[in-house]
Coordinates of C-alpha atoms and ligand atoms in Angstrom, one line a residue:
M248 CA 2.2 7.7 -34.9
F249 CA 2.7 3.6 -34.6
L250 CA 5.7 4.3 -33.2
G251 CA 4.1 6.5 -30.9
K252 CA 2.1 4.2 -29.7
I253 CA 5.1 1.3 -29.3
L254 CA 6.9 3.5 -27.2
K255 CA 3.7 4.5 -25.0
L256 CA 2.9 0.4 -24.8
G257 CA 6.5 0.1 -23.7
S258 CA 6.1 3.0 -20.7
T259 CA 2.7 1.0 -19.4
L260 CA 3.0 -0.6 -16.3
A261 CA 1.0 -3.8 -17.8
F262 CA 4.0 -4.1 -21.0
R263 CA 6.4 -3.6 -17.8
L264 CA 4.7 -6.5 -15.8
T265 CA 4.6 -9.0 -18.8
L266 CA 8.5 -8.1 -19.7
W267 CA 8.7 -9.4 -15.7
Y268 CA 6.8 -12.3 -16.2
A269 CA 8.1 -13.0 -19.3
G270 CA 11.9 -12.8 -18.5
I271 CA 11.5 -14.4 -15.3
F272 CA 9.7 -17.4 -17.0
A273 CA 12.8 -17.8 -19.5
V274 CA 15.4 -17.4 -16.8
C275 CA 14.0 -19.9 -14.8
S276 CA 13.1 -22.5 -17.9
C277 CA 17.1 -22.2 -18.8
V278 CA 18.2 -22.9 -15.4
A279 CA 16.3 -25.7 -15.7
F280 CA 17.6 -26.6 -18.8
L281 CA 21.3 -26.2 -17.9
L282 CA 20.6 -28.6 -15.1
F283 CA 18.9 -31.0 -17.3
Y284 CA 21.5 -30.7 -20.0
T285 CA 24.2 -31.6 -17.2
L286 CA 22.8 -34.1 -15.3
I287 CA 21.5 -36.2 -18.7
T288 CA 25.6 -35.8 -20.2
S289 CA 27.3 -36.9 -17.1
V290 CA 24.9 -39.7 -16.9
L291 CA 25.6 -41.0 -20.5
Q292 CA 29.3 -40.3 -20.6
E293 CA 29.1 -42.4 -17.1
R294 CA 27.6 -45.4 -19.0
I295 CA 30.0 -45.5 -21.9
D296 CA 33.3 -44.9 -18.9
Q297 CA 31.8 -47.9 -17.4
E298 CA 31.3 -49.7 -21.0
L299 CA 35.0 -48.9 -21.8
L300 CA 36.4 -49.7 -18.1
G301 CA 34.0 -53.3 -18.8
Q302 CA 35.7 -54.4 -22.1
A303 CA 39.1 -53.2 -20.5
Q304 CA 38.1 -55.7 -17.7
R305 CA 37.6 -58.5 -20.3
F306 CA 40.8 -58.1 -22.0
S307 CA 42.7 -58.1 -18.8
A308 CA 41.2 -61.3 -18.0
L309 CA 41.7 -62.7 -21.5
L310 CA 45.3 -62.1 -21.2
A311 CA 46.2 -63.4 -18.3
T312 CA 44.0 -67.0 -19.3
E313 CA 44.8 -67.3 -22.9
G314 CA 47.3 -64.4 -24.1
I315 CA 48.2 -61.7 -26.0
E316 CA 47.0 -63.0 -29.2
A317 CA 43.7 -63.7 -28.1
V318 CA 43.0 -60.3 -26.6
N319 CA 44.7 -59.2 -30.2
N320 CA 41.9 -61.5 -32.1
S321 CA 39.2 -60.9 -29.8
A322 CA 39.7 -57.0 -30.0
V323 CA 39.2 -57.0 -34.2
I324 CA 36.6 -58.9 -34.0
E325 CA 34.5 -57.2 -31.2
A326 CA 35.6 -53.5 -33.5
Q327 CA 34.3 -55.1 -36.5
A328 CA 31.2 -56.7 -34.9
A329 CA 30.4 -52.6 -33.1
G330 CA 31.0 -51.0 -36.4
V331 CA 34.7 -49.7 -37.7
K332 CA 33.4 -46.0 -37.3
K333 CA 32.1 -46.8 -33.5
V334 CA 35.0 -48.4 -31.4
F335 CA 38.7 -49.2 -32.1
F336 CA 41.4 -50.7 -30.1
R337 CA 45.3 -50.1 -29.6
L338 CA 47.4 -52.4 -27.8
L339 CA 50.6 -50.5 -26.7
N340 CA 53.9 -50.7 -25.0
L341 CA 54.9 -48.7 -22.1
T342 CA 56.3 -46.4 -24.0
G343 CA 53.1 -45.3 -26.2
D344 CA 54.2 -47.5 -29.0
A345 CA 51.5 -49.2 -30.7
F346 CA 52.2 -53.0 -31.5
S347 CA 48.4 -54.1 -32.5
S348 CA 45.5 -52.5 -33.4
S349 CA 42.2 -52.7 -34.9
N350 CA 40.9 -51.4 -38.3
M351 CA 42.5 -47.7 -38.0
S352 CA 41.6 -47.0 -41.2
Y353 CA 38.7 -44.0 -39.8
W354 CA 40.4 -43.2 -36.7
K355 CA 44.3 -42.7 -38.2
D356 CA 43.8 -38.9 -36.7
I357 CA 43.8 -40.2 -33.1
G358 CA 47.4 -41.2 -32.1
V359 CA 48.3 -42.2 -28.3
N360 CA 48.5 -39.2 -25.9
V361 CA 51.8 -40.1 -24.0
G362 CA 50.1 -37.5 -21.2
A363 CA 47.7 -39.9 -20.1
I364 CA 50.1 -42.7 -20.0
E365 CA 52.3 -41.4 -17.3
P366 CA 49.8 -41.6 -14.6
L367 CA 49.1 -45.3 -15.5
L368 CA 53.0 -46.2 -15.2
R369 CA 52.3 -44.8 -11.6
S370 CA 49.8 -47.8 -10.8
S371 CA 47.5 -45.5 -10.6
G372 CA 43.7 -45.9 -11.9
P373 CA 42.8 -45.8 -15.6
V374 CA 42.7 -42.7 -17.6
F375 CA 39.8 -41.4 -19.5
E376 CA 39.7 -38.5 -22.4
T377 CA 37.4 -36.8 -24.4
V378 CA 38.9 -36.1 -27.6
V379 CA 37.7 -33.9 -30.8
I380 CA 38.2 -35.8 -34.0
P381 CA 40.5 -33.3 -36.0
N382 CA 38.3 -31.7 -39.4
R383 CA 35.5 -33.8 -38.3
S384 CA 34.1 -32.3 -34.9
E385 CA 33.1 -35.7 -33.8
Q386 CA 34.2 -36.5 -30.2
V387 CA 35.3 -40.0 -29.1
R388 CA 36.0 -40.8 -25.5
I389 CA 39.0 -42.7 -24.9
L390 CA 40.3 -45.1 -21.9
Y391 CA 43.4 -46.0 -21.3
A392 CA 44.0 -48.9 -19.0
R393 CA 46.8 -51.5 -18.1
L394 CA 46.3 -55.1 -18.9
S395 CA 49.5 -56.2 -17.6
P396 CA 52.5 -54.7 -15.8
T397 CA 54.0 -54.1 -19.7
I398 CA 50.6 -53.9 -21.8
I399 CA 48.3 -51.2 -22.1
V400 CA 45.2 -50.6 -23.9
Q401 CA 43.7 -47.6 -25.8
I402 CA 39.9 -48.6 -26.3
G403 CA 37.8 -45.6 -27.9
Q404 CA 34.0 -45.2 -28.3
A405 CA 32.6 -42.5 -30.7
L406 CA 30.4 -40.1 -28.9
E407 CA 27.9 -39.4 -32.0
S408 CA 25.1 -41.4 -30.6
Q409 CA 25.6 -38.9 -27.3
S410 CA 26.1 -36.0 -29.7
R411 CA 22.4 -36.6 -31.6
F412 CA 20.6 -36.9 -28.2
V413 CA 22.1 -33.9 -27.4
E414 CA 21.3 -32.2 -30.3
A415 CA 18.0 -33.5 -30.6
F416 CA 17.4 -32.4 -27.0
K417 CA 18.8 -28.8 -27.8
R418 CA 16.0 -28.5 -30.4
I419 CA 13.1 -29.3 -28.9
F420 CA 14.1 -27.0 -26.0
I421 CA 14.5 -24.3 -28.0
I422 CA 10.9 -25.1 -29.9
T423 CA 9.7 -25.6 -26.4
M424 CA 11.2 -22.5 -24.8
S425 CA 9.5 -20.2 -27.5
V426 CA 6.1 -21.4 -27.4
L427 CA 6.0 -21.5 -24.0
I428 CA 7.9 -18.0 -23.6
F429 CA 5.4 -16.7 -25.9
L430 CA 2.4 -18.3 -23.6
A431 CA 3.9 -16.8 -20.7
A432 CA 4.0 -13.3 -22.4
G433 CA 0.3 -13.9 -23.1
V434 CA -1.1 -15.2 -20.0
G435 CA 1.7 -12.4 -18.3
W436 CA 0.0 -9.7 -20.3
F437 CA -3.8 -10.8 -19.6
M438 CA -2.8 -11.0 -16.0
A439 CA -1.1 -7.7 -15.9
R440 CA -4.2 -5.9 -18.0
R441 CA -6.2 -7.2 -15.1
A442 CA -4.9 -6.2 -12.6
V443 CA -3.9 -3.0 -13.4
S444 CA -7.5 -2.2 -15.2
G445 CA -9.1 -1.1 -11.8
V446 CA -6.0 1.3 -11.6
E447 CA -7.4 2.9 -15.2
A448 CA -10.5 3.1 -13.5
V449 CA -9.5 5.0 -10.4
T450 CA -7.0 7.1 -12.7
R451 CA -10.4 7.6 -15.5
T452 CA -12.3 8.6 -12.8
A453 CA -10.1 11.4 -11.2
Q454 CA -9.4 12.7 -14.5
M455 CA -13.3 13.0 -15.0
I456 CA -13.0 14.8 -11.5
S457 CA -10.7 17.1 -12.4
G458 CA -12.3 17.7 -15.5
G459 CA -15.6 19.3 -13.0
S460 CA -17.4 16.3 -12.7
L461 CA -17.5 15.6 -8.8
Q462 CA -20.2 13.2 -8.6
E463 CA -18.3 10.3 -10.8
R464 CA -17.5 7.4 -8.7
V465 CA -15.3 4.2 -9.3
P466 CA -16.9 1.3 -9.9
V467 CA -16.2 -1.3 -7.3
K468 CA -16.1 -5.1 -8.2
P469 CA -17.3 -7.5 -5.4
R470 CA -14.0 -9.4 -5.6
G471 CA -13.0 -7.7 -2.6
D472 CA -8.7 -7.6 -3.6
E473 CA -6.5 -4.6 -3.4
I474 CA -7.7 -2.5 -6.0
D475 CA -11.1 -3.1 -4.9
Q476 CA -9.6 -1.7 -1.7
L477 CA -8.3 1.1 -3.3
A478 CA -11.7 1.9 -5.5
T479 CA -13.7 2.0 -2.0
T480 CA -11.3 4.1 -0.2
F481 CA -11.0 6.4 -3.2
N482 CA -14.7 6.3 -3.3
Q483 CA -15.1 7.2 0.2
M484 CA -12.6 9.6 -0.4
L485 CA -14.5 11.6 -2.4
D486 CA -17.9 11.8 -0.8
R487 CA -15.8 12.6 2.2
I488 CA -14.4 15.6 -0.3
Q489 CA -18.1 16.2 -1.6
T490 CA -19.5 16.7 1.9
L491 CA -16.8 19.1 2.9
L492 CA -17.3 20.9 -0.5
T493 CA -21.2 21.5 0.5
E494 CA -20.2 21.8 4.1
I495 CA -18.0 24.9 2.8
K496 CA -20.3 26.2 0.6
E497 CA -23.2 26.3 3.4
M498 CA -20.6 28.1 5.5
T499 CA -19.6 31.0 3.0
D500 CA -23.3 31.4 2.5
N501 CA -24.2 31.5 5.9
I502 CA -20.9 34.0 6.6
A503 CA -22.2 36.5 3.5
H504 CA -25.2 36.2 4.9
D505 CA -24.8 37.2 8.9
L506 CA -21.8 39.5 7.4
R507 CA -24.2 41.5 5.0
S508 CA -26.7 43.0 7.7
P509 CA -24.0 44.3 9.9
I510 CA -22.2 46.0 7.0
A511 CA -25.1 46.8 5.4
R512 CA -26.3 48.5 8.6
I513 CA -22.7 50.8 8.8
R514 CA -23.0 51.7 5.3
G515 CA -26.1 53.1 6.1
I516 CA -25.0 55.0 9.0
A517 CA -22.4 56.2 7.2
E518 CA -24.5 57.4 4.4
V519 CA -27.2 59.4 6.8
T520 CA -24.3 60.6 8.5
L521 CA -22.7 62.1 5.2
T522 CA -25.8 63.4 3.2
T523 CA -27.9 64.5 6.2
S524 CA -27.2 67.0 9.1
K525 CA -28.4 65.6 12.8
S526 CA -27.8 66.4 16.1
L527 CA -24.8 65.7 18.0
S528 CA -26.5 62.8 20.4
E529 CA -28.1 61.5 17.1
Y530 CA -24.9 61.5 15.8
E531 CA -23.7 59.5 18.7
N532 CA -26.5 57.8 18.6
M533 CA -25.1 55.9 15.1
A534 CA -21.8 56.1 16.4
A535 CA -22.3 53.6 19.1
S536 CA -24.6 51.4 16.4
T537 CA -22.1 51.1 14.1
I538 CA -19.4 50.2 17.4
E539 CA -21.9 47.8 18.5
D540 CA -22.4 46.3 14.9
C541 CA -18.2 45.8 14.4
D542 CA -18.1 44.5 17.4
R543 CA -20.5 41.5 16.5
L544 CA -18.4 41.6 13.6
L545 CA -15.1 41.1 14.8
D546 CA -16.6 38.3 17.5
M547 CA -18.0 36.9 15.1
I548 CA -14.9 36.5 12.7
N549 CA -12.8 35.6 16.3
T550 CA -14.6 32.8 17.3
M551 CA -14.4 31.6 13.4
L552 CA -11.0 32.1 13.8
L553 CA -10.6 30.6 17.3
I554 CA -12.5 27.3 16.0
S555 CA -10.6 26.4 13.0
K556 CA -7.7 26.6 15.1
T557 CA -9.0 24.8 17.5
E558 CA -10.1 22.1 15.3
A559 CA -6.9 22.3 13.9
G560 CA -4.9 21.9 16.9
V561 CA -3.0 25.0 16.1
E562 CA -4.7 26.7 19.1
K563 CA -2.2 25.8 21.9
L564 CA -4.2 25.0 25.5
S565 CA -2.3 25.4 28.2
R566 CA -2.3 22.4 30.6
E567 CA -2.9 23.7 34.3
E568 CA -4.6 22.3 37.2
V569 CA -8.7 23.0 37.1
D570 CA -11.0 22.9 39.7
I571 CA -14.0 22.0 37.1
A572 CA -16.6 22.5 40.1
A573 CA -15.4 26.0 41.1
L574 CA -15.4 26.7 37.2
I575 CA -18.8 25.4 37.2
R576 CA -19.9 27.7 40.1
K577 CA -18.3 31.0 38.8
A578 CA -19.9 30.3 35.7
C579 CA -23.7 30.0 37.4
E580 CA -23.2 33.1 39.7
L581 CA -21.8 35.1 36.3
F582 CA -25.3 34.0 34.5
Q583 CA -27.9 33.8 37.7
P584 CA -28.8 37.2 37.2
I585 CA -29.6 36.9 33.1
A586 CA -31.5 33.6 34.0
E587 CA -33.4 35.8 36.9
D588 CA -34.1 38.4 34.5
K589 CA -36.0 36.1 32.3
D590 CA -37.8 34.4 35.4
V591 CA -35.6 31.5 34.5
R592 CA -34.7 29.2 37.9
L593 CA -30.9 28.2 37.2
A594 CA -30.1 25.5 40.0
Y595 CA -26.6 24.0 40.3
R596 CA -26.0 21.4 42.7
P597 CA -21.8 22.1 43.4
P598 CA -20.1 19.0 44.4
E599 CA -16.8 18.5 46.1
E600 CA -13.7 19.6 43.9
T601 CA -12.8 17.8 40.9
F602 CA -9.4 18.8 39.1
L603 CA -8.6 18.0 35.8
L604 CA -6.0 19.6 33.4
G605 CA -6.9 21.6 30.8
D606 CA -7.3 25.6 30.1
T607 CA -9.1 27.4 32.4
R608 CA -9.9 30.4 30.0
M609 CA -11.2 27.8 27.4
L610 CA -13.4 25.6 29.4
Q611 CA -14.9 28.9 30.9
R612 CA -15.7 30.0 27.4
M613 CA -17.1 26.3 26.4
L614 CA -19.3 26.2 29.8
S615 CA -20.8 29.8 29.2
N616 CA -21.8 29.2 25.3
I617 CA -23.2 25.8 26.7
L618 CA -25.2 27.8 30.0
D619 CA -25.9 30.8 27.5
N620 CA -27.9 28.6 25.1
A621 CA -29.8 26.8 28.3
V622 CA -30.8 29.8 29.2
K623 CA -31.7 31.9 26.1
Y624 CA -33.7 29.0 24.9
T625 CA -35.4 28.6 28.0
S626 CA -39.1 30.1 28.4
P627 CA -39.9 32.4 31.6
G628 CA -41.1 29.8 34.6
G629 CA -38.4 27.2 33.1
K630 CA -35.6 25.5 34.9
V631 CA -32.0 25.0 34.0
E632 CA -30.0 22.5 36.4
V633 CA -26.2 21.9 35.6
S634 CA -24.9 18.8 37.2
L635 CA -21.0 17.7 38.1
T636 CA -20.3 13.7 38.3
K637 CA -17.4 11.5 37.9
S638 CA -17.4 8.6 36.1
K639 CA -15.6 5.2 36.8
S640 CA -12.5 6.2 35.1
G641 CA -12.5 9.8 37.0
D642 CA -13.5 11.9 33.6
A643 CA -15.7 14.7 35.1
I644 CA -19.2 14.7 33.4
V645 CA -20.6 17.8 32.9
S646 CA -24.4 17.9 32.3
V647 CA -26.7 21.2 31.4
S648 CA -30.4 20.7 31.3
D649 CA -33.3 22.8 30.8
T650 CA -37.0 22.9 30.1
G651 CA -36.9 24.8 27.3
V652 CA -37.6 24.7 23.1
G653 CA -36.1 21.4 23.0
I654 CA -34.5 20.3 19.5
S655 CA -36.1 18.7 17.0
E656 CA -34.6 15.2 15.9
A657 CA -33.2 16.6 12.0
D658 CA -31.7 19.6 13.8
L659 CA -30.0 17.8 16.2
L660 CA -28.0 16.2 13.6
H661 CA -26.7 19.9 12.6
I662 CA -26.5 22.1 15.5
F663 CA -22.7 21.6 16.0
E664 CA -22.4 22.6 12.8
R665 CA -21.0 25.9 11.8
F666 CA -23.8 28.8 11.6
Y667 CA -26.6 26.2 12.0
R668 CA -29.3 27.7 13.8
C669 CA -32.7 26.3 14.5
D670 CA -35.5 27.6 12.5
R671 CA -37.9 28.3 15.8
S672 CA -34.7 29.6 17.2
R673 CA -33.9 32.6 15.1
S674 CA -36.0 34.9 17.3
Q675 CA -33.4 34.8 19.6
P676 CA -30.0 36.8 19.3
G677 CA -27.0 34.1 18.1
T678 CA -24.5 33.5 15.6
G679 CA -24.7 29.9 15.1
L680 CA -21.1 29.6 16.4
G681 CA -21.0 28.6 19.7
L682 CA -22.1 25.0 20.1
S683 CA -19.3 24.7 17.1
L684 CA -17.1 26.1 19.4
A685 CA -18.2 24.4 22.4
R686 CA -17.8 20.8 20.9
A687 CA -14.2 22.2 19.6
L688 CA -12.8 23.0 22.8
A689 CA -14.4 19.8 24.4
R690 CA -12.5 17.8 21.9
A691 CA -9.0 19.7 22.1
H692 CA -9.1 18.8 25.9
G693 CA -10.0 14.9 24.9
G694 CA -13.5 15.4 25.9
D695 CA -17.0 15.8 23.8
I696 CA -20.5 17.4 24.3
T697 CA -23.5 15.1 23.6
V698 CA -26.6 15.9 23.4
T699 CA -30.7 14.3 23.6
S700 CA -33.7 16.7 23.4
T701 CA -37.5 16.1 23.0
V702 CA -39.3 19.3 21.6
N703 CA -40.9 21.3 23.8
Q704 CA -40.0 19.6 26.9
G705 CA -36.2 20.5 26.9
S706 CA -32.7 19.6 26.3
I707 CA -29.8 17.8 28.4
F708 CA -26.0 19.0 26.9
T709 CA -23.1 16.5 28.3
I710 CA -20.0 16.8 28.3
T711 CA -17.2 14.5 29.2
L712 CA -13.6 15.8 30.2
P713 CA -11.0 13.4 30.9
K714 CA -8.7 14.1 34.2
S715 CA -6.2 15.0 31.8
A716 CA -6.1 16.8 28.2
P717 CA -3.9 14.6 25.8
S718 CA -0.6 16.8 25.0
A719 CA -1.0 18.7 22.3
Ligands
LIG958 P1 -26.8 30.3 18.5 O1 -26.3 31.5 18.3 O2 -27.5 30.2 17.7 O3 -27.3 30.3 20.0 P2 -25.2 27.8 18.7 O4 -24.2 27.1 18.0 O5 -25.0 27.9 20.0 O6 -25.9 29.1 18.1 O7 -26.4 26.7 18.9 C1 -26.8 26.8 18.1 C2 -28.4 26.5 17.3 O8 -28.4 24.8 18.6 C3 -29.5 27.5 17.8 O9 -29.5 28.1 17.1 C4 -30.1 26.5 18.5 O10 -31.4 27.0 17.6 C5 -29.9 25.4 18.8 N1 -29.7 25.1 20.4 C6 -28.8 25.1 21.3 N2 -28.3 24.9 22.8 C7 -30.2 24.8 22.3 C8 -31.1 24.4 23.9 N3 -30.3 24.2 24.7 N4 -32.5 24.5 23.5 C9 -32.7 24.7 22.4 N5 -32.2 24.9 21.1 C10 -30.9 25.0 21.2

């Protein structure tokens, strides 16, 4: 159980971030310590070397002025003054044999390194070496220097104080480092927890949503950092999904509603045909009615499919040169008899040719839907006007205005949704798919449809189509 918790903790991002933080901190501190350590030891050694060299120079000067005896005496006195465990002197001939020395009882294990004397004989500079005293693990720094053409001095100085300093330095470093790494891990843990707590909130919300609570949202703090941006985007995505789900639900309700009536009718006809005997002409009428209902259903299903494919960009539109002015003229000619039947005046002011790249069949369908609505929702005695202009950038702007029933502000927000029909137009035949398809087709051509309307005064539908539709 406890082990399981530890293992789970080990796999968390916060734990790994903390490890990284503490690890990087420890490595950086060690590198800094090594640099500092190397610097300090080399400075200390440099200082000792300078002291040894100064001593040799003083002996050399003494030898030149007062002779070997004076050097000998001075060496003995200085060794005593510094402490016999700290410094020693040996005077050597060129073969490395000692002919005089300070008190060597403490240093008897340290001999003469003939290898160090050889470079001196070749008259190069003084020679330094660091030697570990056998069995005592104590270090001593030794200088070999020539006092005269025939005399060499060996001066040794214990590195005890330097070693003590370095030891103390190491101890302080280890204690300080342990405390600092512990603190760094604490700070790292705090920072990592702070950073991932937002992600955890998103995960928690996602879990609640997968459990069915679609209305849950991630709490957003006003910090505006990346996590808050993630939370905001996540919430926006949820809003969008919820809207889509509501729309899908409404759509399925509408589909169910719209499919139910014709199917029920078809079923009723089939039942009557089975259970009662009718005359041939009555059977013919029932068959015709069934075909009509089936056509309506098929048309609805095909339109739904076409809208979905067009919106998804699956329906491939051709890109041919279309004279939109001619297309509008033809559409108006087609609707003229219907408008006349209804006593609606359909006016069209034909402009000069206006070419654009697009799919003739689909553009025709889009125009028909808009014109059909304009005529359908305009009462007898009213007027529908179609015009075509060009924008500065060369886009074609088709405007279809009518003096019909108009659309309320609330309905304007929904009329392009699939199956949406305003209450006041339910007396008219229709499926509520015409405008959805028209807008999907306009958008697939890189354009759009907008509408302005006043209830009981009329509506204006404006279709914008760019000169060249975007390639699929
Ligand atoms: P429908 O098959 O019902 O005409 P549409 O998608 O073409 O479906 O239109 C959706 C709704 O928008 C219509 O039911 C109608 O209420 C409203 N509408 C569309 N065009 C007009 C118009 N020119 N005047 C008034 N209302 C309109």
